[in-house]
Structures are given as C-alpha cells and as structure tokens.
Amino acid sequence: MTMRRCVSMLVMIGWAITARAADARVAEVLQESLWGAAARVADVSASELYAIALAESGVRCRDGKFRPWPWTINSPQGSLRANSKQAAQAALRALLAAGETNIDIGVMQVNWRAHGHRFGHLDLLDPATNLKVAAHILAEARASHANLAVGIGRYHSWTPWRADAYVQRVSVWTRRIAHAK
C-alpha cells in the first residue's frame, strides 16, 4: 500500500468518524434548516454540506463566528463577498458580460462553467437553490467512488492532488462541527 493510499484511507476513516459525531451533535439544527432540506433531496449529509460551505464561502462575522456567506463570488478576476444579494447579482452580471465563465457562485461556490446548465446564474445566488444544486453535485461526486473522501474531494475537483487538498480543508471543518456545542 502506497503512502498516498494509506493517508487517503486514514482520512476516509477519520472523516466517517467525525461525520457521525457531527451528525449526533448538530444534526437536529441542520436538519431543520435549508441544509437539511437540500441534503434530504440528494440523500447526502447536512453536516457534510455545511462543512463544505464553510470551506468554500466561510467568513468571520462581526460576532466573531465563522459562517458560510451566501453572496460569495470567486473568479480569476478576484473574490467578492457582497453585502447583499443585489450587489452579488450586479457583480455576477458584470463578470458574465465580460465573457468570464469560470465563476464560483454562492454559499456552496457552484462553478458556473461546470454546472451552469443546472440552473440560471442568478438562481445560484438564492441560498436554497445553491444548496440543492450543490447537494446533487456532492451526491454525484460521492457516487463516483467507493471512498467517501475521494467523493468529497471530487465535489471540488476531479484532479487527484486538488481533491486531496480539498478533503483536508473540509475535514478541518467537519471536526470543528463535530466538537461544536
């Protein structure tokens, strides 16, 4: 067994353990929210969705807590955490008008170039829509491989080294959620 495979297996085991702990502690709160609604539609974990959102669009708020931000836009032109949905829509329209298509949109940072066919670009700034689209993308990525960590990594990228790095980022948030009170 190669070192890379060994690390992947350890990450997968650690992921499964912390995901169960996260489900036990915060499942009720997440299940009764948009996270739970989106997760149920695609048969994925609300805790996984929330951890991915923290890794994708998390921002430290004025109260000191780190939360996913629904009006986050990332492109080769730069990153934006807009103060309102309208401001995010204006920025997104400007990027698209300039011919940019490699744009990550909303709370789950759904990539327009890869997944724009699923919904309209402005729809992806609606948190409920963004979460549902992301939940389906996650379900498809997870179904692509028996290893849970590989599936989660593929939410971000199918390039192995990028997926591996992404799993590490998301697993940090999964552990934090598991220990949240």
CSV table of N, CA and C in Angstrom, one decimal:
chain,number,residue,atom,x,y,z
A,1,MET,N,0.9,-1.2,0.0
A,1,MET,CA,0.0,0.0,0.0
A,1,MET,C,0.9,1.2,0.0
A,2,THR,N,0.7,2.1,-0.9
A,2,THR,CA,1.5,3.4,-1.0
A,2,THR,C,1.1,4.3,0.1
A,3,MET,N,2.0,5.2,0.4
A,3,MET,CA,1.8,6.2,1.5
A,3,MET,C,0.6,7.0,1.1
A,4,ARG,N,0.4,7.4,-0.1
A,4,ARG,CA,-0.8,8.2,-0.5
A,4,ARG,C,-2.1,7.5,-0.2
A,5,ARG,N,-2.1,6.2,-0.6
A,5,ARG,CA,-3.3,5.4,-0.3
A,5,ARG,C,-3.5,5.2,1.2
A,6,CYS,N,-2.5,5.0,1.9
A,6,CYS,CA,-2.6,4.9,3.4
A,6,CYS,C,-3.2,6.2,4.0
A,7,VAL,N,-2.7,7.3,3.5
A,7,VAL,CA,-3.2,8.6,4.0
A,7,VAL,C,-4.7,8.8,3.6
A,8,SER,N,-5.0,8.4,2.4
A,8,SER,CA,-6.4,8.5,1.9
A,8,SER,C,-7.3,7.6,2.8
A,9,MET,N,-6.9,6.4,3.1
A,9,MET,CA,-7.7,5.6,3.9
A,9,MET,C,-7.9,6.1,5.3
A,10,LEU,N,-6.8,6.7,5.9
A,10,LEU,CA,-6.9,7.3,7.2
A,10,LEU,C,-7.8,8.5,7.2
A,11,VAL,N,-7.7,9.3,6.2
A,11,VAL,CA,-8.6,10.5,6.0
A,11,VAL,C,-10.1,10.0,5.9
A,12,MET,N,-10.3,8.9,5.1
A,12,MET,CA,-11.6,8.4,5.0
A,12,MET,C,-12.2,7.9,6.3
A,13,ILE,N,-11.4,7.2,7.1
A,13,ILE,CA,-11.8,6.6,8.4
A,13,ILE,C,-12.1,7.8,9.3
A,14,GLY,N,-11.2,8.7,9.4
A,14,GLY,CA,-11.4,9.9,10.2
A,14,GLY,C,-12.6,10.7,9.8
A,15,TRP,N,-12.8,10.8,8.5
A,15,TRP,CA,-14.0,11.6,8.0
A,15,TRP,C,-15.2,10.9,8.5
A,16,ALA,N,-15.3,9.6,8.3
A,16,ALA,CA,-16.5,8.8,8.7
A,16,ALA,C,-16.8,9.0,10.2
A,17,ILE,N,-15.8,8.9,11.0
A,17,ILE,CA,-16.0,9.0,12.5
A,17,ILE,C,-16.4,10.4,12.9
A,18,THR,N,-15.8,11.4,12.3
A,18,THR,CA,-16.1,12.8,12.7
A,18,THR,C,-17.5,13.2,12.1
A,19,ALA,N,-17.8,12.6,10.9
A,19,ALA,CA,-19.1,12.9,10.3
A,19,ALA,C,-20.2,12.3,11.2
A,20,ARG,N,-20.0,11.1,11.8
A,20,ARG,CA,-21.0,10.6,12.7
A,20,ARG,C,-21.2,11.4,13.9
A,21,ALA,N,-20.0,11.8,14.5
A,21,ALA,CA,-20.1,12.7,15.7
A,21,ALA,C,-20.8,14.0,15.4
A,22,ALA,N,-20.5,14.6,14.2
A,22,ALA,CA,-21.2,15.8,13.8
A,22,ALA,C,-22.6,15.6,13.7
A,23,ASP,N,-23.0,14.5,13.1
A,23,ASP,CA,-24.5,14.2,12.9
A,23,ASP,C,-25.1,14.1,14.3
A,24,ALA,N,-24.4,13.5,15.2
A,24,ALA,CA,-25.0,13.3,16.6
A,24,ALA,C,-25.2,14.6,17.3
A,25,ARG,N,-24.4,15.6,17.1
A,25,ARG,CA,-24.4,16.8,17.9
A,25,ARG,C,-25.2,17.9,17.2
A,26,VAL,N,-25.1,18.1,15.9
A,26,VAL,CA,-25.7,19.2,15.3
A,26,VAL,C,-26.8,18.9,14.3
A,27,ALA,N,-27.1,17.6,14.2
A,27,ALA,CA,-28.0,17.1,13.1
A,27,ALA,C,-29.4,17.7,13.2
A,28,GLU,N,-29.9,17.9,14.5
A,28,GLU,CA,-31.2,18.5,14.6
A,28,GLU,C,-31.3,19.9,14.1
A,29,VAL,N,-30.3,20.7,14.4
A,29,VAL,CA,-30.3,22.1,13.9
A,29,VAL,C,-30.1,22.1,12.4
A,30,LEU,N,-29.2,21.4,11.9
A,30,LEU,CA,-29.0,21.4,10.4
A,30,LEU,C,-30.2,20.8,9.7
A,31,GLN,N,-30.8,19.7,10.2
A,31,GLN,CA,-31.9,19.1,9.5
A,31,GLN,C,-33.1,19.9,9.5
A,32,GLU,N,-33.3,20.8,10.4
A,32,GLU,CA,-34.5,21.7,10.4
A,32,GLU,C,-34.2,23.0,9.6
A,33,SER,N,-33.1,23.1,8.9
A,33,SER,CA,-32.8,24.3,8.1
A,33,SER,C,-32.7,24.0,6.6
A,34,LEU,N,-32.3,25.0,5.9
A,34,LEU,CA,-32.1,24.8,4.4
A,34,LEU,C,-31.1,23.7,4.2
A,35,TRP,N,-30.1,23.5,5.0
A,35,TRP,CA,-29.1,22.5,4.9
A,35,TRP,C,-29.7,21.1,4.9
A,36,GLY,N,-30.6,20.9,5.8
A,36,GLY,CA,-31.3,19.6,5.9
A,36,GLY,C,-32.2,19.4,4.7
A,37,ALA,N,-32.9,20.4,4.3
A,37,ALA,CA,-33.8,20.2,3.1
A,37,ALA,C,-33.1,19.8,1.9
A,38,ALA,N,-31.9,20.5,1.6
A,38,ALA,CA,-31.1,20.2,0.5
A,38,ALA,C,-30.5,18.8,0.6
A,39,ALA,N,-30.0,18.5,1.8
A,39,ALA,CA,-29.4,17.2,2.0
A,39,ALA,C,-30.4,16.0,1.8
A,40,ARG,N,-31.6,16.2,2.2
A,40,ARG,CA,-32.7,15.1,2.0
A,40,ARG,C,-33.0,14.9,0.6
A,41,VAL,N,-33.0,16.0,-0.2
A,41,VAL,CA,-33.4,15.9,-1.6
A,41,VAL,C,-32.3,15.0,-2.4
A,42,ALA,N,-31.0,15.1,-2.0
A,42,ALA,CA,-30.0,14.4,-2.7
A,42,ALA,C,-29.4,13.3,-1.9
A,43,ASP,N,-30.0,13.0,-0.7
A,43,ASP,CA,-29.5,11.9,0.1
A,43,ASP,C,-28.0,12.0,0.5
A,44,VAL,N,-27.7,13.2,1.0
A,44,VAL,CA,-26.3,13.4,1.5
A,44,VAL,C,-26.5,13.9,2.9
A,45,SER,N,-25.3,14.1,3.6
A,45,SER,CA,-25.3,14.6,5.0
A,45,SER,C,-25.4,16.1,5.0
A,46,ALA,N,-26.3,16.6,5.9
A,46,ALA,CA,-26.4,18.1,6.1
A,46,ALA,C,-25.1,18.6,6.7
A,47,SER,N,-24.4,17.8,7.5
A,47,SER,CA,-23.2,18.2,8.1
A,47,SER,C,-22.1,18.3,7.1
A,48,GLU,N,-22.1,17.4,6.1
A,48,GLU,CA,-21.1,17.5,5.0
A,48,GLU,C,-21.3,18.7,4.2
A,49,LEU,N,-22.5,19.0,3.9
A,49,LEU,CA,-22.8,20.2,3.1
A,49,LEU,C,-22.4,21.5,3.9
A,50,TYR,N,-22.6,21.5,5.2
A,50,TYR,CA,-22.2,22.7,6.0
A,50,TYR,C,-20.7,22.8,6.1
A,51,ALA,N,-20.0,21.7,6.3
A,51,ALA,CA,-18.6,21.7,6.3
A,51,ALA,C,-18.0,22.2,5.0
A,52,ILE,N,-18.6,21.8,3.9
A,52,ILE,CA,-18.1,22.2,2.5
A,52,ILE,C,-18.4,23.7,2.4
A,53,ALA,N,-19.5,24.2,2.8
A,53,ALA,CA,-19.9,25.6,2.7
A,53,ALA,C,-18.9,26.4,3.5
A,54,LEU,N,-18.5,26.0,4.7
A,54,LEU,CA,-17.5,26.7,5.5
A,54,LEU,C,-16.2,26.8,4.8
A,55,ALA,N,-15.8,25.7,4.1
A,55,ALA,CA,-14.5,25.7,3.4
A,55,ALA,C,-14.6,26.6,2.1
A,56,GLU,N,-15.8,26.6,1.5
A,56,GLU,CA,-16.0,27.3,0.3
A,56,GLU,C,-16.2,28.8,0.4
A,57,SER,N,-17.1,29.2,1.3
A,57,SER,CA,-17.5,30.6,1.4
A,57,SER,C,-17.5,31.2,2.8
A,58,GLY,N,-16.8,30.5,3.7
A,58,GLY,CA,-16.8,30.9,5.1
A,58,GLY,C,-16.2,32.3,5.3
A,59,VAL,N,-16.7,33.0,6.2
A,59,VAL,CA,-16.2,34.3,6.6
A,59,VAL,C,-16.5,34.6,8.1
A,60,ARG,N,-15.5,35.2,8.7
A,60,ARG,CA,-15.7,35.6,10.1
A,60,ARG,C,-16.7,36.8,10.2
A,61,CYS,N,-17.8,36.6,10.9
A,61,CYS,CA,-18.8,37.7,11.0
A,61,CYS,C,-18.5,38.6,12.2
A,62,ARG,N,-19.2,39.6,12.3
A,62,ARG,CA,-19.0,40.6,13.4
A,62,ARG,C,-19.1,40.0,14.8
A,63,ASP,N,-19.9,39.0,14.9
A,63,ASP,CA,-20.0,38.4,16.3
A,63,ASP,C,-18.8,37.4,16.6
A,64,GLY,N,-17.8,37.3,15.6
A,64,GLY,CA,-16.7,36.5,15.8
A,64,GLY,C,-16.8,35.1,15.3
A,65,LYS,N,-18.0,34.7,14.9
A,65,LYS,CA,-18.2,33.3,14.4
A,65,LYS,C,-18.0,33.2,12.9
A,66,PHE,N,-17.5,32.1,12.5
A,66,PHE,CA,-17.2,31.8,11.1
A,66,PHE,C,-18.4,31.1,10.5
A,67,ARG,N,-19.0,31.7,9.5
A,67,ARG,CA,-20.2,31.2,8.8
A,67,ARG,C,-20.0,31.3,7.3
A,68,PRO,N,-20.8,30.4,6.6
A,68,PRO,CA,-20.8,30.4,5.2
A,68,PRO,C,-21.5,31.7,4.8
A,69,TRP,N,-21.1,32.3,3.7
A,69,TRP,CA,-21.6,33.6,3.2
A,69,TRP,C,-22.3,33.4,1.9
A,70,PRO,N,-23.6,33.7,1.8
A,70,PRO,CA,-24.4,33.3,0.6
A,70,PRO,C,-24.1,34.1,-0.7
A,71,TRP,N,-23.5,35.3,-0.5
A,71,TRP,CA,-23.3,36.1,-1.7
A,71,TRP,C,-21.8,36.2,-2.0
A,72,THR,N,-21.1,35.1,-2.0
A,72,THR,CA,-19.7,35.0,-2.3
A,72,THR,C,-19.6,34.7,-3.8
A,73,ILE,N,-18.7,35.4,-4.5
A,73,ILE,CA,-18.4,35.1,-5.9
A,73,ILE,C,-16.8,35.1,-6.0
A,74,ASN,N,-16.3,34.0,-6.7
A,74,ASN,CA,-14.9,33.9,-6.9
A,74,ASN,C,-14.7,33.7,-8.4
A,75,SER,N,-13.8,34.4,-9.0
A,75,SER,CA,-13.4,34.2,-10.4
A,75,SER,C,-11.9,34.5,-10.6
A,76,PRO,N,-11.4,34.3,-11.7
A,76,PRO,CA,-10.0,34.6,-12.0
A,76,PRO,C,-9.8,36.2,-11.7
A,77,GLN,N,-10.8,36.9,-11.8
A,77,GLN,CA,-10.7,38.4,-11.6
A,77,GLN,C,-10.6,38.7,-10.1
A,78,GLY,N,-10.9,37.8,-9.2
A,78,GLY,CA,-10.8,38.0,-7.8
A,78,GLY,C,-12.0,37.5,-7.0
A,79,SER,N,-12.0,37.7,-5.7
A,79,SER,CA,-13.0,37.2,-4.8
A,79,SER,C,-13.9,38.4,-4.3
A,80,LEU,N,-15.2,38.1,-4.1
A,80,LEU,CA,-16.1,39.1,-3.6
A,80,LEU,C,-17.0,38.5,-2.6
A,81,ARG,N,-17.2,39.1,-1.5
A,81,ARG,CA,-18.2,38.8,-0.5
A,81,ARG,C,-19.1,40.0,-0.4
A,82,ALA,N,-20.1,40.0,-1.3
A,82,ALA,CA,-21.0,41.1,-1.4
A,82,ALA,C,-21.9,41.3,-0.1
A,83,ASN,N,-22.3,42.5,0.2
A,83,ASN,CA,-23.1,42.8,1.3
A,83,ASN,C,-24.6,42.4,1.1
A,84,SER,N,-25.0,42.2,-0.1
A,84,SER,CA,-26.4,41.9,-0.4
A,84,SER,C,-26.5,41.0,-1.6
A,85,LYS,N,-27.6,40.4,-1.8
A,85,LYS,CA,-27.9,39.6,-3.0
A,85,LYS,C,-27.8,40.5,-4.2
A,86,GLN,N,-28.4,41.7,-4.1
A,86,GLN,CA,-28.4,42.6,-5.3
A,86,GLN,C,-27.0,42.9,-5.7
A,87,ALA,N,-26.1,43.2,-4.8
A,87,ALA,CA,-24.8,43.6,-5.1
A,87,ALA,C,-24.0,42.4,-5.7
A,88,ALA,N,-24.3,41.2,-5.2
A,88,ALA,CA,-23.7,40.0,-5.8
A,88,ALA,C,-24.2,39.7,-7.2
A,89,GLN,N,-25.5,40.0,-7.4
A,89,GLN,CA,-26.1,39.8,-8.8
A,89,GLN,C,-25.5,40.8,-9.8
A,90,ALA,N,-25.3,42.0,-9.4
A,90,ALA,CA,-24.6,43.0,-10.2
A,90,ALA,C,-23.2,42.6,-10.6
A,91,ALA,N,-22.5,42.1,-9.6
A,91,ALA,CA,-21.1,41.7,-9.9
A,91,ALA,C,-21.1,40.5,-10.8
A,92,LEU,N,-22.0,39.6,-10.6
A,92,LEU,CA,-22.1,38.4,-11.4
A,92,LEU,C,-22.4,38.7,-12.9
A,93,ARG,N,-23.4,39.6,-13.0
A,93,ARG,CA,-23.8,40.1,-14.4
A,93,ARG,C,-22.6,40.7,-15.1
A,94,ALA,N,-21.8,41.5,-14.4
A,94,ALA,CA,-20.6,42.2,-14.9
A,94,ALA,C,-19.6,41.2,-15.4
A,95,LEU,N,-19.3,40.1,-14.6
A,95,LEU,CA,-18.4,39.1,-14.9
A,95,LEU,C,-18.8,38.4,-16.2
A,96,LEU,N,-20.1,38.0,-16.2
A,96,LEU,CA,-20.6,37.3,-17.4
A,96,LEU,C,-20.6,38.2,-18.6
A,97,ALA,N,-20.9,39.4,-18.5
A,97,ALA,CA,-20.9,40.4,-19.6
A,97,ALA,C,-19.5,40.5,-20.2
A,98,ALA,N,-18.5,40.4,-19.3
A,98,ALA,CA,-17.1,40.5,-19.7
A,98,ALA,C,-16.6,39.2,-20.3
A,99,GLY,N,-17.5,38.2,-20.4
A,99,GLY,CA,-17.1,36.9,-21.0
A,99,GLY,C,-16.5,35.9,-20.1
A,100,GLU,N,-16.5,36.2,-18.8
A,100,GLU,CA,-16.0,35.2,-17.8
A,100,GLU,C,-17.0,34.1,-17.5
A,101,THR,N,-16.5,32.9,-17.5
A,101,THR,CA,-17.4,31.8,-17.2
A,101,THR,C,-16.9,30.9,-16.0
A,102,ASN,N,-15.6,31.1,-15.7
A,102,ASN,CA,-15.1,30.3,-14.6
A,102,ASN,C,-15.4,31.1,-13.3
A,103,ILE,N,-16.6,30.9,-12.9
A,103,ILE,CA,-17.1,31.7,-11.7
A,103,ILE,C,-17.7,30.7,-10.7
A,104,ASP,N,-17.2,30.8,-9.4
A,104,ASP,CA,-17.8,30.1,-8.4
A,104,ASP,C,-18.9,31.0,-7.7
A,105,ILE,N,-20.1,30.5,-7.5
A,105,ILE,CA,-21.2,31.3,-7.1
A,105,ILE,C,-21.9,30.8,-5.8
A,106,GLY,N,-22.1,31.7,-4.9
A,106,GLY,CA,-22.9,31.5,-3.7
A,106,GLY,C,-22.3,30.7,-2.6
A,107,VAL,N,-23.2,30.3,-1.7
A,107,VAL,CA,-22.7,29.7,-0.4
A,107,VAL,C,-21.9,28.4,-0.6
A,108,MET,N,-22.2,27.7,-1.6
A,108,MET,CA,-21.5,26.4,-1.9
A,108,MET,C,-20.5,26.5,-3.1
A,109,GLN,N,-20.4,27.8,-3.6
A,109,GLN,CA,-19.4,28.1,-4.6
A,109,GLN,C,-19.6,27.1,-5.8
A,110,VAL,N,-20.8,27.0,-6.3
A,110,VAL,CA,-21.1,26.2,-7.5
A,110,VAL,C,-20.4,26.9,-8.7
A,111,ASN,N,-19.6,26.1,-9.5
A,111,ASN,CA,-18.9,26.7,-10.6
A,111,ASN,C,-19.8,26.8,-11.8
A,112,TRP,N,-19.9,28.0,-12.4
A,112,TRP,CA,-20.8,28.3,-13.5
A,112,TRP,C,-20.4,27.5,-14.7
A,113,ARG,N,-19.1,27.5,-15.0
A,113,ARG,CA,-18.7,26.8,-16.2
A,113,ARG,C,-19.1,25.3,-16.2
A,114,ALA,N,-18.9,24.7,-15.1
A,114,ALA,CA,-19.1,23.2,-14.9
A,114,ALA,C,-20.6,22.9,-14.7
A,115,HIS,N,-21.3,23.7,-14.0
A,115,HIS,CA,-22.6,23.4,-13.6
A,115,HIS,C,-23.7,24.4,-13.9
A,116,GLY,N,-23.4,25.4,-14.7
A,116,GLY,CA,-24.4,26.4,-15.1
A,116,GLY,C,-25.6,25.9,-15.8
A,117,HIS,N,-25.5,24.7,-16.4
A,117,HIS,CA,-26.6,24.1,-17.1
A,117,HIS,C,-27.7,23.7,-16.1
A,118,ARG,N,-27.4,23.6,-14.9
A,118,ARG,CA,-28.4,23.1,-13.9
A,118,ARG,C,-29.4,24.1,-13.5
A,119,PHE,N,-29.0,25.4,-13.5
A,119,PHE,CA,-29.9,26.5,-13.1
A,119,PHE,C,-29.4,27.8,-13.7
A,120,GLY,N,-30.2,28.8,-13.7
A,120,GLY,CA,-29.7,30.1,-14.2
A,120,GLY,C,-28.6,30.7,-13.2
A,121,HIS,N,-27.8,31.5,-13.7
A,121,HIS,CA,-26.7,32.1,-12.9
A,121,HIS,C,-27.2,32.9,-11.7
A,122,LEU,N,-28.3,33.7,-11.9
A,122,LEU,CA,-28.8,34.4,-10.8
A,122,LEU,C,-29.5,33.6,-9.7
A,123,ASP,N,-30.1,32.4,-10.2
A,123,ASP,CA,-30.7,31.5,-9.3
A,123,ASP,C,-29.7,30.9,-8.3
A,124,LEU,N,-28.4,30.8,-8.7
A,124,LEU,CA,-27.4,30.3,-7.8
A,124,LEU,C,-27.1,31.2,-6.7
A,125,LEU,N,-27.6,32.4,-6.7
A,125,LEU,CA,-27.4,33.3,-5.6
A,125,LEU,C,-28.5,33.2,-4.5
A,126,ASP,N,-29.5,32.4,-4.8
A,126,ASP,CA,-30.5,32.0,-3.9
A,126,ASP,C,-30.0,30.9,-3.0
A,127,PRO,N,-29.8,31.1,-1.7
A,127,PRO,CA,-29.2,30.0,-0.9
A,127,PRO,C,-29.9,28.7,-1.0
A,128,ALA,N,-31.2,28.6,-1.0
A,128,ALA,CA,-31.9,27.3,-1.1
A,128,ALA,C,-31.6,26.6,-2.5
A,129,THR,N,-31.6,27.4,-3.5
A,129,THR,CA,-31.3,26.8,-4.9
A,129,THR,C,-29.8,26.4,-4.9
A,130,ASN,N,-28.9,27.2,-4.4
A,130,ASN,CA,-27.5,26.9,-4.4
A,130,ASN,C,-27.2,25.6,-3.6
A,131,LEU,N,-27.9,25.5,-2.5
A,131,LEU,CA,-27.7,24.3,-1.7
A,131,LEU,C,-28.2,23.0,-2.3
A,132,LYS,N,-29.4,23.1,-3.0
A,132,LYS,CA,-29.9,22.0,-3.7
A,132,LYS,C,-29.0,21.5,-4.8
A,133,VAL,N,-28.6,22.5,-5.6
A,133,VAL,CA,-27.7,22.2,-6.7
A,133,VAL,C,-26.4,21.5,-6.2
A,134,ALA,N,-25.8,22.1,-5.2
A,134,ALA,CA,-24.6,21.6,-4.6
A,134,ALA,C,-24.8,20.2,-4.0
A,135,ALA,N,-25.9,20.0,-3.4
A,135,ALA,CA,-26.2,18.7,-2.8
A,135,ALA,C,-26.2,17.6,-3.9
A,136,HIS,N,-26.8,17.9,-5.0
A,136,HIS,CA,-26.8,17.0,-6.2
A,136,HIS,C,-25.4,16.8,-6.7
A,137,ILE,N,-24.6,17.8,-6.8
A,137,ILE,CA,-23.2,17.7,-7.3
A,137,ILE,C,-22.5,16.8,-6.3
A,138,LEU,N,-22.6,17.0,-5.0
A,138,LEU,CA,-21.9,16.2,-4.0
A,138,LEU,C,-22.4,14.7,-4.1
A,139,ALA,N,-23.7,14.5,-4.3
A,139,ALA,CA,-24.2,13.1,-4.4
A,139,ALA,C,-23.6,12.4,-5.6
A,140,GLU,N,-23.5,13.1,-6.7
A,140,GLU,CA,-22.9,12.6,-7.9
A,140,GLU,C,-21.4,12.3,-7.7
A,141,ALA,N,-20.7,13.2,-7.1
A,141,ALA,CA,-19.3,13.0,-6.8
A,141,ALA,C,-19.1,11.8,-5.9
A,142,ARG,N,-19.9,11.7,-4.8
A,142,ARG,CA,-19.7,10.6,-3.9
A,142,ARG,C,-20.1,9.3,-4.6
A,143,ALA,N,-21.0,9.3,-5.5
A,143,ALA,CA,-21.4,8.0,-6.1
A,143,ALA,C,-20.3,7.6,-7.1
A,144,SER,N,-19.4,8.4,-7.5
A,144,SER,CA,-18.4,8.1,-8.5
A,144,SER,C,-17.3,7.2,-7.9
A,145,HIS,N,-17.2,7.1,-6.6
A,145,HIS,CA,-16.1,6.3,-6.0
A,145,HIS,C,-16.6,5.7,-4.6
A,146,ALA,N,-16.1,4.5,-4.3
A,146,ALA,CA,-16.4,3.9,-3.1
A,146,ALA,C,-15.8,4.6,-1.9
A,147,ASN,N,-14.7,5.3,-2.1
A,147,ASN,CA,-14.0,6.0,-1.0
A,147,ASN,C,-14.7,7.4,-0.8
A,148,LEU,N,-15.3,7.5,0.4
A,148,LEU,CA,-16.0,8.8,0.7
A,148,LEU,C,-15.2,10.0,0.6
A,149,ALA,N,-13.9,9.9,1.0
A,149,ALA,CA,-13.0,11.1,0.9
A,149,ALA,C,-12.8,11.5,-0.6
A,150,VAL,N,-12.7,10.5,-1.5
A,150,VAL,CA,-12.5,10.8,-2.9
A,150,VAL,C,-13.7,11.5,-3.4
A,151,GLY,N,-14.9,11.0,-3.0
A,151,GLY,CA,-16.2,11.6,-3.5
A,151,GLY,C,-16.3,13.1,-3.0
A,152,ILE,N,-15.9,13.3,-1.8
A,152,ILE,CA,-16.0,14.7,-1.3
A,152,ILE,C,-15.0,15.6,-2.0
A,153,GLY,N,-13.8,15.0,-2.2
A,153,GLY,CA,-12.8,15.8,-3.0
A,153,GLY,C,-13.2,16.1,-4.4
A,154,ARG,N,-14.0,15.2,-5.0
A,154,ARG,CA,-14.4,15.4,-6.3
A,154,ARG,C,-15.5,16.5,-6.4
A,155,TYR,N,-16.1,16.8,-5.3
A,155,TYR,CA,-17.1,18.0,-5.3
A,155,TYR,C,-16.3,19.2,-5.8
A,156,HIS,N,-15.1,19.3,-5.4
A,156,HIS,CA,-14.2,20.5,-5.8
A,156,HIS,C,-13.5,20.3,-7.1
A,157,SER,N,-12.9,19.1,-7.2
A,157,SER,CA,-12.1,18.9,-8.4
A,157,SER,C,-11.9,17.4,-8.6
A,158,TRP,N,-11.8,16.9,-9.9
A,158,TRP,CA,-11.6,15.5,-10.2
A,158,TRP,C,-10.1,15.3,-10.4
A,159,THR,N,-9.3,16.4,-10.3
A,159,THR,CA,-7.8,16.2,-10.3
A,159,THR,C,-7.4,15.7,-8.9
A,160,PRO,N,-6.7,14.6,-8.9
A,160,PRO,CA,-6.4,14.0,-7.6
A,160,PRO,C,-5.7,14.9,-6.5
A,161,TRP,N,-4.7,15.6,-6.9
A,161,TRP,CA,-4.0,16.4,-5.9
A,161,TRP,C,-4.8,17.5,-5.4
A,162,ARG,N,-5.7,18.1,-6.3
A,162,ARG,CA,-6.6,19.2,-5.8
A,162,ARG,C,-7.7,18.6,-4.9
A,163,ALA,N,-8.2,17.4,-5.3
A,163,ALA,CA,-9.2,16.8,-4.5
A,163,ALA,C,-8.7,16.4,-3.1
A,164,ASP,N,-7.5,15.9,-3.1
A,164,ASP,CA,-6.8,15.5,-1.8
A,164,ASP,C,-6.7,16.8,-0.9
A,165,ALA,N,-6.2,17.8,-1.4
A,165,ALA,CA,-6.0,19.1,-0.6
A,165,ALA,C,-7.4,19.6,-0.1
A,166,TYR,N,-8.4,19.5,-1.0
A,166,TYR,CA,-9.7,19.9,-0.6
A,166,TYR,C,-10.3,19.1,0.5
A,167,VAL,N,-10.1,17.8,0.5
A,167,VAL,CA,-10.6,16.9,1.5
A,167,VAL,C,-10.0,17.4,2.9
A,168,GLN,N,-8.7,17.7,2.8
A,168,GLN,CA,-8.1,18.2,4.1
A,168,GLN,C,-8.7,19.4,4.6
A,169,ARG,N,-9.0,20.4,3.7
A,169,ARG,CA,-9.7,21.6,4.2
A,169,ARG,C,-11.1,21.4,4.7
A,170,VAL,N,-11.8,20.5,4.1
A,170,VAL,CA,-13.2,20.3,4.5
A,170,VAL,C,-13.2,19.5,5.8
A,171,SER,N,-12.2,18.5,5.9
A,171,SER,CA,-12.2,17.7,7.2
A,171,SER,C,-11.9,18.5,8.4
A,172,VAL,N,-11.2,19.6,8.2
A,172,VAL,CA,-11.0,20.6,9.4
A,172,VAL,C,-12.3,21.1,9.9
A,173,TRP,N,-13.2,21.5,8.9
A,173,TRP,CA,-14.5,22.0,9.3
A,173,TRP,C,-15.4,20.9,9.9
A,174,THR,N,-15.3,19.7,9.3
A,174,THR,CA,-16.1,18.6,9.8
A,174,THR,C,-15.7,18.3,11.3
A,175,ARG,N,-14.4,18.3,11.6
A,175,ARG,CA,-14.0,18.1,13.0
A,175,ARG,C,-14.5,19.2,13.9
A,176,ARG,N,-14.5,20.5,13.4
A,176,ARG,CA,-14.9,21.6,14.2
A,176,ARG,C,-16.4,21.5,14.5
A,177,ILE,N,-17.2,21.1,13.4
A,177,ILE,CA,-18.6,20.9,13.6
A,177,ILE,C,-18.9,19.8,14.6
A,178,ALA,N,-18.1,18.7,14.6
A,178,ALA,CA,-18.3,17.6,15.5
A,178,ALA,C,-18.1,18.0,16.9
A,179,HIS,N,-17.2,19.0,17.1
A,179,HIS,CA,-17.0,19.4,18.5
A,179,HIS,C,-17.8,20.6,18.9
A,180,ALA,N,-18.6,21.1,18.0
A,180,ALA,CA,-19.4,22.3,18.4
A,180,ALA,C,-20.5,21.9,19.4
A,181,LYS,N,-20.8,22.9,20.2
A,181,LYS,CA,-21.9,22.6,21.2
A,181,LYS,C,-23.1,23.5,21.0
